[in-house]
Amino acid sequence: MTRPWIAVATAACLLATATPDASAQPATAAGGHHQPPPVAPAPPPATAAQASAVVMTIVAGSGAAGFADGLGAAAQFNKPIRLAPFGPDAVLVADIFNHAIRIVSKDGRVRTLVGAPDRKGLDDGPSSTARLASPHGVGSTADGRILVAEAEGHTLRLLTPRAGAPATYDVSTLAGTPGRSGGADGPAHAAHFNSPHGVLIADDGSVYVPDIGNASIRRFKDGRVETVVGKAEALVYPMDIAWMKGGRLLIADAGANRLRTWKAGEPLGEIAVAGGLATPHGVATGPNGTIYVADMKSQRVLAVDPKGTVTTVAGVKGEAGSDSRHLNRPAAVLVHAGWLWIADLDNHRITAVPVGR
């Protein structure tokens, strides 16, 4: 983290301040009249893309990397990368370099459930002392449990609410061998992951995981880990997954710039996107079948409707920025509580637009 320099005033500076410099006096024209100060050039006019860009709601985050709970711009994140629904009007955020899971409500309130920048590690235990290592994915169940894909720890972690203790959890390792990467299937604690980047929970309680280091989709079910989509299907970097209608899985393959689909018993499919994609890092689906894509390299969030029409719903193509019309490496999207939520990775903030735009 960059630390501010402390400016020290020296005696020479004080003397320079006290002694006027003739060259710094206002210029005069013939006859002793002062010339008007130069006029700064007007900023260039906004491009058509900038002028037409959607104005996003900046829900939370100061725009600078840091770690602080609070309201709106008083809160700080350090690389928010994944989102999951949490209750009727809030989302969970996987905050990579704070090694934390945070909650953001629609009113902009941010609080930390587990983790802190000085608590990186693999330790299980109460949420007040447990440690995470670069959480990259997060999901929640109907009964309030939270699952975390821990990229640096190569594990799936489970947060179980403590009875009679609101907002406190017991953290345990659900699957994988802490700190050890690999691709082995098998019993939960003998299996290995390699940089798992997301979690998606099925109605039957099984958990699907995009495992980018193994270029595969893994499933945890009944105490075992298995590979359901592997290298034979030619994935490159399966970065995120979401449910489509009919129980079909939508896969954002950031390494191949493709959207793939999978359902057990069917060959791997693909959704054509007019104009192509540039590092699709996050995906979500809306109730009407619209697919939303956090297209990281193009600095946009795209919507692909069931007819295949592509529109930009946030950001300006090819332009990173920090105002309310621009994104800076959008990493994740989520449809929840009437909003399309966006994890704006390098602006260290959470933004949103109304669903339907």
Short mmCIF file of C-alpha atoms in Angstrom, two decimals:
data_model
loop_
_atom_site.label_atom_id
_atom_site.label_comp_id
_atom_site.label_asym_id
_atom_site.label_seq_id
_atom_site.Cartn_x
_atom_site.Cartn_y
_atom_site.Cartn_z
CA MET A 1 0.00 0.00 0.00
CA THR A 2 1.41 3.42 -0.90
CA ARG A 3 2.14 5.55 2.15
CA PRO A 4 1.83 9.36 1.98
CA TRP A 5 5.10 11.30 2.14
CA ILE A 6 5.50 13.71 5.02
CA ALA A 7 6.51 17.14 3.75
CA VAL A 8 9.04 18.99 5.93
CA ALA A 9 9.41 22.79 5.55
CA THR A 10 13.09 23.81 5.57
CA ALA A 11 14.57 27.18 6.47
CA ALA A 12 15.39 27.73 2.80
CA CYS A 13 11.72 27.22 1.90
CA LEU A 14 10.67 29.70 4.55
CA LEU A 15 13.13 32.27 3.25
CA ALA A 16 11.95 31.74 -0.30
CA THR A 17 8.37 32.29 0.84
CA ALA A 18 9.27 35.48 2.63
CA THR A 19 11.24 36.98 -0.28
CA PRO A 20 9.11 38.01 -3.28
CA ASP A 21 10.43 36.94 -6.67
CA ALA A 22 10.13 39.60 -9.32
CA SER A 23 9.62 36.95 -11.96
CA ALA A 24 6.51 35.81 -10.13
CA GLN A 25 4.80 39.24 -10.18
CA PRO A 26 1.86 39.81 -12.54
CA ALA A 27 2.94 40.66 -16.07
CA THR A 28 2.19 44.19 -17.23
CA ALA A 29 1.52 45.56 -20.68
CA ALA A 30 2.73 48.88 -22.09
CA GLY A 31 1.44 51.73 -19.96
CA GLY A 32 1.65 49.67 -16.76
CA HIS A 33 -1.67 47.82 -17.10
CA HIS A 34 -1.82 44.23 -15.90
CA GLN A 35 -2.41 41.58 -18.55
CA PRO A 36 -5.34 39.23 -17.83
CA PRO A 37 -4.31 35.77 -16.55
CA PRO A 38 -4.17 33.04 -19.18
CA VAL A 39 -7.41 31.10 -19.64
CA ALA A 40 -7.17 27.33 -19.19
CA PRO A 41 -8.26 25.42 -22.29
CA ALA A 42 -11.73 23.91 -22.12
CA PRO A 43 -11.83 20.14 -21.58
CA PRO A 44 -12.51 18.12 -24.71
CA PRO A 45 -16.18 17.39 -25.32
CA ALA A 46 -17.47 14.03 -24.17
CA THR A 47 -17.55 11.35 -26.81
CA ALA A 48 -20.89 9.92 -27.84
CA ALA A 49 -20.12 6.74 -25.88
CA GLN A 50 -19.28 8.71 -22.75
CA ALA A 51 -22.35 10.92 -23.02
CA SER A 52 -24.68 7.95 -23.47
CA ALA A 53 -23.12 5.79 -20.75
CA VAL A 54 -25.33 4.73 -17.86
CA VAL A 55 -24.79 6.59 -14.59
CA MET A 56 -24.22 3.90 -11.98
CA THR A 57 -25.05 4.06 -8.29
CA ILE A 58 -21.82 3.85 -6.31
CA VAL A 59 -23.07 1.73 -3.45
CA ALA A 60 -19.95 1.44 -1.32
CA GLY A 61 -16.22 2.02 -1.45
CA SER A 62 -14.03 5.12 -1.34
CA GLY A 63 -12.34 4.39 -4.65
CA ALA A 64 -9.00 3.74 -2.93
CA ALA A 65 -7.68 0.43 -1.67
CA GLY A 66 -8.07 -0.04 2.07
CA PHE A 67 -9.93 -1.85 4.80
CA ALA A 68 -12.77 -0.09 6.59
CA ASP A 69 -16.35 -0.87 7.45
CA GLY A 70 -18.87 1.96 7.32
CA LEU A 71 -21.41 3.64 5.10
CA GLY A 72 -20.93 4.35 1.40
CA ALA A 73 -17.69 6.12 0.58
CA ALA A 74 -16.46 5.72 4.16
CA ALA A 75 -16.03 1.99 3.54
CA GLN A 76 -12.99 0.56 1.79
CA PHE A 77 -12.19 -2.62 -0.13
CA ASN A 78 -9.00 -4.02 -1.63
CA LYS A 79 -9.88 -5.84 -4.87
CA PRO A 80 -13.53 -6.95 -4.47
CA ILE A 81 -13.84 -9.84 -6.90
CA ARG A 82 -17.01 -11.91 -6.34
CA LEU A 83 -20.60 -11.37 -5.21
CA ALA A 84 -23.38 -13.54 -3.82
CA PRO A 85 -26.90 -12.79 -2.54
CA PHE A 86 -27.30 -12.48 1.23
CA GLY A 87 -30.79 -11.92 2.55
CA PRO A 88 -33.40 -9.75 0.83
CA ASP A 89 -31.35 -6.59 0.30
CA ALA A 90 -27.64 -7.31 0.73
CA VAL A 91 -24.76 -9.09 -0.99
CA LEU A 92 -21.63 -10.90 0.11
CA VAL A 93 -18.30 -9.71 -1.29
CA ALA A 94 -15.07 -11.70 -1.56
CA ASP A 95 -12.38 -9.07 -0.86
CA ILE A 96 -9.09 -10.54 -2.11
CA PHE A 97 -6.28 -8.58 -0.50
CA ASN A 98 -8.15 -7.93 2.72
CA HIS A 99 -8.50 -11.74 2.96
CA ALA A 100 -12.07 -11.12 4.06
CA ILE A 101 -15.73 -11.72 3.36
CA ARG A 102 -17.78 -8.54 3.61
CA ILE A 103 -21.52 -7.73 3.53
CA VAL A 104 -22.87 -4.75 1.57
CA SER A 105 -26.51 -3.69 1.94
CA LYS A 106 -28.48 -1.57 -0.53
CA ASP A 107 -28.13 1.47 1.71
CA GLY A 108 -24.34 1.22 1.35
CA ARG A 109 -23.61 -0.19 4.79
CA VAL A 110 -20.50 -2.42 4.83
CA ARG A 111 -19.45 -4.81 7.58
CA THR A 112 -16.92 -7.62 7.75
CA LEU A 113 -17.99 -11.17 8.55
CA VAL A 114 -14.57 -12.79 8.69
CA GLY A 115 -10.98 -11.90 7.90
CA ALA A 116 -8.73 -8.85 7.82
CA PRO A 117 -5.64 -7.75 5.90
CA ASP A 118 -3.41 -8.75 8.81
CA ARG A 119 -5.10 -12.14 9.24
CA LYS A 120 -4.07 -13.97 6.08
CA GLY A 121 -3.87 -17.70 6.68
CA LEU A 122 -5.55 -21.07 6.69
CA ASP A 123 -6.75 -21.36 10.29
CA ASP A 124 -10.26 -22.60 11.02
CA GLY A 125 -12.21 -21.58 14.12
CA PRO A 126 -14.51 -18.77 15.24
CA SER A 127 -14.99 -16.01 12.67
CA SER A 128 -13.33 -13.57 15.07
CA THR A 129 -10.00 -15.41 14.77
CA ALA A 130 -10.21 -17.60 11.64
CA ARG A 131 -7.99 -16.73 8.69
CA LEU A 132 -8.57 -16.72 4.93
CA ALA A 133 -6.04 -16.61 2.09
CA SER A 134 -7.18 -14.64 -0.97
CA PRO A 135 -10.87 -15.53 -1.16
CA HIS A 136 -11.98 -15.40 -4.79
CA GLY A 137 -15.48 -16.86 -4.67
CA VAL A 138 -18.43 -16.75 -2.30
CA GLY A 139 -21.91 -18.25 -2.13
CA SER A 140 -24.70 -18.70 0.39
CA THR A 141 -27.34 -21.28 1.20
CA ALA A 142 -30.97 -20.78 2.16
CA ASP A 143 -30.22 -21.70 5.79
CA GLY A 144 -27.55 -19.00 6.13
CA ARG A 145 -24.34 -20.95 5.60
CA ILE A 146 -21.63 -19.30 3.49
CA LEU A 147 -19.14 -21.04 1.22
CA VAL A 148 -15.83 -19.51 0.17
CA ALA A 149 -13.51 -20.50 -2.69
CA GLU A 150 -10.06 -19.77 -1.38
CA ALA A 151 -7.70 -19.28 -4.33
CA GLU A 152 -4.42 -19.15 -2.45
CA GLY A 153 -5.40 -21.79 0.10
CA HIS A 154 -6.74 -24.12 -2.66
CA THR A 155 -9.75 -25.04 -0.53
CA LEU A 156 -13.46 -24.60 -0.04
CA ARG A 157 -14.23 -23.05 3.35
CA LEU A 158 -17.58 -23.18 5.15
CA LEU A 159 -19.00 -20.52 7.49
CA THR A 160 -21.73 -21.93 9.72
CA PRO A 161 -23.83 -19.49 11.81
CA ARG A 162 -23.40 -19.87 15.56
CA ALA A 163 -26.68 -20.55 17.35
CA GLY A 164 -27.69 -17.68 19.60
CA ALA A 165 -24.84 -15.47 18.40
CA PRO A 166 -25.98 -13.20 15.56
CA ALA A 167 -23.43 -12.36 12.84
CA THR A 168 -20.87 -14.83 14.20
CA TYR A 169 -19.76 -18.01 12.44
CA ASP A 170 -17.66 -21.11 12.84
CA VAL A 171 -15.19 -21.44 9.96
CA SER A 172 -14.17 -24.90 8.75
CA THR A 173 -12.49 -26.45 5.72
CA LEU A 174 -15.12 -28.23 3.61
CA ALA A 175 -12.91 -29.69 0.87
CA GLY A 176 -9.36 -29.57 -0.38
CA THR A 177 -5.99 -29.78 1.32
CA PRO A 178 -5.06 -26.38 2.82
CA GLY A 179 -2.08 -24.82 1.06
CA ARG A 180 -1.61 -27.66 -1.41
CA SER A 181 -2.60 -27.38 -5.08
CA GLY A 182 -3.46 -30.24 -7.39
CA GLY A 183 -6.20 -31.88 -9.38
CA ALA A 184 -7.00 -35.07 -7.51
CA ASP A 185 -10.64 -36.08 -7.12
CA GLY A 186 -11.80 -38.15 -4.17
CA PRO A 187 -12.89 -37.77 -0.55
CA ALA A 188 -13.23 -34.10 0.43
CA HIS A 189 -10.06 -33.74 2.48
CA ALA A 190 -7.92 -35.88 0.18
CA ALA A 191 -8.96 -34.01 -2.97
CA HIS A 192 -7.02 -31.05 -4.34
CA PHE A 193 -7.96 -27.80 -6.07
CA ASN A 194 -5.74 -25.36 -7.94
CA SER A 195 -6.88 -21.76 -7.44
CA PRO A 196 -10.66 -22.20 -7.16
CA HIS A 197 -12.34 -18.97 -8.24
CA GLY A 198 -16.04 -19.30 -7.47
CA VAL A 199 -18.81 -21.32 -5.83
CA LEU A 200 -22.31 -22.06 -7.05
CA ILE A 201 -24.77 -24.07 -4.98
CA ALA A 202 -27.34 -26.39 -6.55
CA ASP A 203 -30.81 -27.15 -5.21
CA ASP A 204 -29.61 -30.56 -4.02
CA GLY A 205 -26.84 -28.97 -1.94
CA SER A 206 -23.96 -29.89 -4.23
CA VAL A 207 -21.37 -27.18 -4.87
CA TYR A 208 -19.88 -26.36 -8.29
CA VAL A 209 -16.46 -24.73 -8.46
CA PRO A 210 -14.59 -23.16 -11.40
CA ASP A 211 -11.06 -24.43 -10.79
CA ILE A 212 -8.95 -22.29 -13.09
CA GLY A 213 -5.58 -23.89 -12.38
CA ASN A 214 -7.02 -27.22 -13.51
CA ALA A 215 -9.06 -25.66 -16.38
CA SER A 216 -12.08 -27.53 -15.08
CA ILE A 217 -15.37 -27.39 -13.25
CA ARG A 218 -15.37 -29.44 -10.05
CA ARG A 219 -18.31 -30.60 -7.94
CA PHE A 220 -18.46 -31.26 -4.22
CA LYS A 221 -21.27 -33.66 -3.35
CA ASP A 222 -21.87 -36.16 -0.54
CA GLY A 223 -18.42 -35.64 0.89
CA ARG A 224 -16.52 -36.13 -2.37
CA VAL A 225 -14.96 -33.94 -5.05
CA GLU A 226 -15.26 -34.88 -8.71
CA THR A 227 -14.41 -33.23 -12.02
CA VAL A 228 -17.54 -32.73 -14.14
CA VAL A 229 -16.05 -30.61 -16.93
CA GLY A 230 -12.37 -31.23 -17.58
CA LYS A 231 -9.55 -30.61 -19.99
CA ALA A 232 -11.15 -32.89 -22.56
CA GLU A 233 -13.76 -30.15 -23.03
CA ALA A 234 -11.03 -27.61 -23.87
CA LEU A 235 -11.70 -24.94 -21.26
CA VAL A 236 -8.86 -22.45 -20.75
CA TYR A 237 -9.61 -20.27 -17.70
CA PRO A 238 -13.12 -21.02 -16.44
CA MET A 239 -13.42 -17.95 -14.25
CA ASP A 240 -17.06 -17.83 -13.13
CA ILE A 241 -20.28 -19.83 -13.38
CA ALA A 242 -24.01 -19.12 -13.07
CA TRP A 243 -27.26 -21.03 -13.41
CA MET A 244 -29.36 -20.87 -16.54
CA LYS A 245 -32.90 -22.15 -16.92
CA GLY A 246 -33.33 -25.91 -16.91
CA GLY A 247 -30.36 -26.54 -14.63
CA ARG A 248 -27.79 -25.69 -17.28
CA LEU A 249 -24.48 -24.22 -16.15
CA LEU A 250 -23.15 -21.03 -17.77
CA ILE A 251 -19.35 -20.82 -17.79
CA ALA A 252 -17.31 -17.65 -18.36
CA ASP A 253 -14.07 -18.86 -19.97
CA ALA A 254 -11.89 -15.78 -19.58
CA GLY A 255 -8.90 -17.40 -21.25
CA ALA A 256 -10.82 -18.27 -24.42
CA ASN A 257 -13.11 -15.20 -24.42
CA ARG A 258 -16.13 -17.48 -24.72
CA LEU A 259 -19.36 -18.27 -22.91
CA ARG A 260 -19.83 -22.02 -22.59
CA THR A 261 -22.78 -24.06 -21.31
CA TRP A 262 -22.88 -27.47 -19.66
CA LYS A 263 -25.47 -29.93 -18.47
CA ALA A 264 -24.87 -33.51 -17.41
CA GLY A 265 -25.29 -35.91 -20.32
CA GLU A 266 -24.91 -33.18 -22.96
CA PRO A 267 -21.85 -31.96 -24.89
CA LEU A 268 -20.34 -28.64 -23.95
CA GLY A 269 -22.23 -25.82 -25.68
CA GLU A 270 -21.49 -22.22 -26.50
CA ILE A 271 -23.41 -18.94 -26.59
CA ALA A 272 -22.41 -16.71 -29.49
CA VAL A 273 -21.83 -13.07 -28.55
CA ALA A 274 -21.94 -10.56 -31.39
CA GLY A 275 -18.73 -8.54 -31.47
CA GLY A 276 -16.92 -11.00 -29.22
CA LEU A 277 -15.75 -10.73 -25.62
CA ALA A 278 -12.59 -9.43 -23.98
CA THR A 279 -11.84 -11.41 -20.80
CA PRO A 280 -15.30 -12.35 -19.55
CA HIS A 281 -14.51 -12.47 -15.83
CA GLY A 282 -17.99 -12.71 -14.29
CA VAL A 283 -21.44 -13.89 -15.36
CA ALA A 284 -24.97 -13.74 -14.00
CA THR A 285 -28.46 -14.39 -15.31
CA GLY A 286 -31.66 -12.41 -14.91
CA PRO A 287 -35.18 -13.72 -14.39
CA ASN A 288 -36.07 -13.08 -18.04
CA GLY A 289 -33.14 -15.14 -19.32
CA THR A 290 -30.82 -12.21 -19.99
CA ILE A 291 -27.13 -13.02 -19.46
CA TYR A 292 -24.92 -10.36 -17.88
CA VAL A 293 -21.16 -10.41 -18.43
CA ALA A 294 -18.42 -8.53 -16.58
CA ASP A 295 -16.21 -8.06 -19.64
CA MET A 296 -13.06 -7.03 -17.86
CA LYS A 297 -10.72 -5.96 -20.64
CA SER A 298 -13.36 -3.92 -22.48
CA GLN A 299 -14.23 -2.14 -19.18
CA ARG A 300 -17.93 -2.89 -19.59
CA VAL A 301 -20.82 -4.94 -18.32
CA LEU A 302 -22.76 -6.44 -21.23
CA ALA A 303 -26.26 -7.84 -21.48
CA VAL A 304 -27.05 -10.66 -23.90
CA ASP A 305 -30.79 -11.17 -24.30
CA PRO A 306 -32.42 -14.50 -25.30
CA LYS A 307 -32.43 -13.39 -28.94
CA GLY A 308 -28.67 -12.82 -28.87
CA THR A 309 -28.80 -9.02 -28.89
CA VAL A 310 -25.85 -7.48 -27.03
CA THR A 311 -26.04 -4.13 -25.24
CA THR A 312 -23.75 -2.25 -22.86
CA VAL A 313 -25.42 -1.75 -19.48
CA ALA A 314 -22.47 -0.15 -17.64
CA GLY A 315 -19.09 1.30 -18.51
CA VAL A 316 -17.56 2.74 -21.67
CA LYS A 317 -15.82 0.45 -24.16
CA GLY A 318 -12.06 0.53 -23.77
CA GLU A 319 -12.08 3.31 -21.17
CA ALA A 320 -11.13 2.76 -17.54
CA GLY A 321 -12.24 5.50 -15.16
CA SER A 322 -13.40 6.26 -11.66
CA ASP A 323 -16.47 8.46 -12.22
CA SER A 324 -20.01 7.11 -12.08
CA ARG A 325 -20.06 6.33 -15.82
CA HIS A 326 -16.83 4.31 -15.92
CA LEU A 327 -15.52 1.03 -14.56
CA ASN A 328 -11.98 -0.14 -13.94
CA ARG A 329 -11.74 -3.88 -14.59
CA PRO A 330 -15.23 -5.09 -13.70
CA ALA A 331 -14.84 -8.51 -12.09
CA ALA A 332 -18.29 -9.79 -11.13
CA VAL A 333 -22.01 -9.21 -11.66
CA LEU A 334 -25.05 -10.33 -9.70
CA VAL A 335 -28.80 -9.84 -10.16
CA HIS A 336 -30.36 -9.39 -6.72
CA ALA A 337 -32.90 -7.18 -4.96
CA GLY A 338 -33.86 -5.28 -8.12
CA TRP A 339 -30.29 -4.33 -8.98
CA LEU A 340 -27.49 -5.53 -11.17
CA TRP A 341 -24.58 -5.36 -8.71
CA ILE A 342 -21.04 -4.92 -10.05
CA ALA A 343 -17.72 -5.65 -8.33
CA ASP A 344 -15.46 -2.91 -9.73
CA LEU A 345 -12.08 -4.49 -9.03
CA ASP A 346 -9.54 -1.71 -9.55
CA ASN A 347 -11.85 1.06 -8.32
CA HIS A 348 -12.18 -0.96 -5.10
CA ARG A 349 -15.91 -0.39 -4.92
CA ILE A 350 -19.35 -1.90 -5.45
CA THR A 351 -21.67 -0.23 -7.97
CA ALA A 352 -25.14 -1.03 -9.29
CA VAL A 353 -27.70 -0.26 -11.96
CA PRO A 354 -31.41 -1.14 -11.94
CA VAL A 355 -32.20 -4.47 -13.53
CA GLY A 356 -33.80 -4.08 -16.93
CA ARG A 357 -31.48 -1.46 -18.28
#
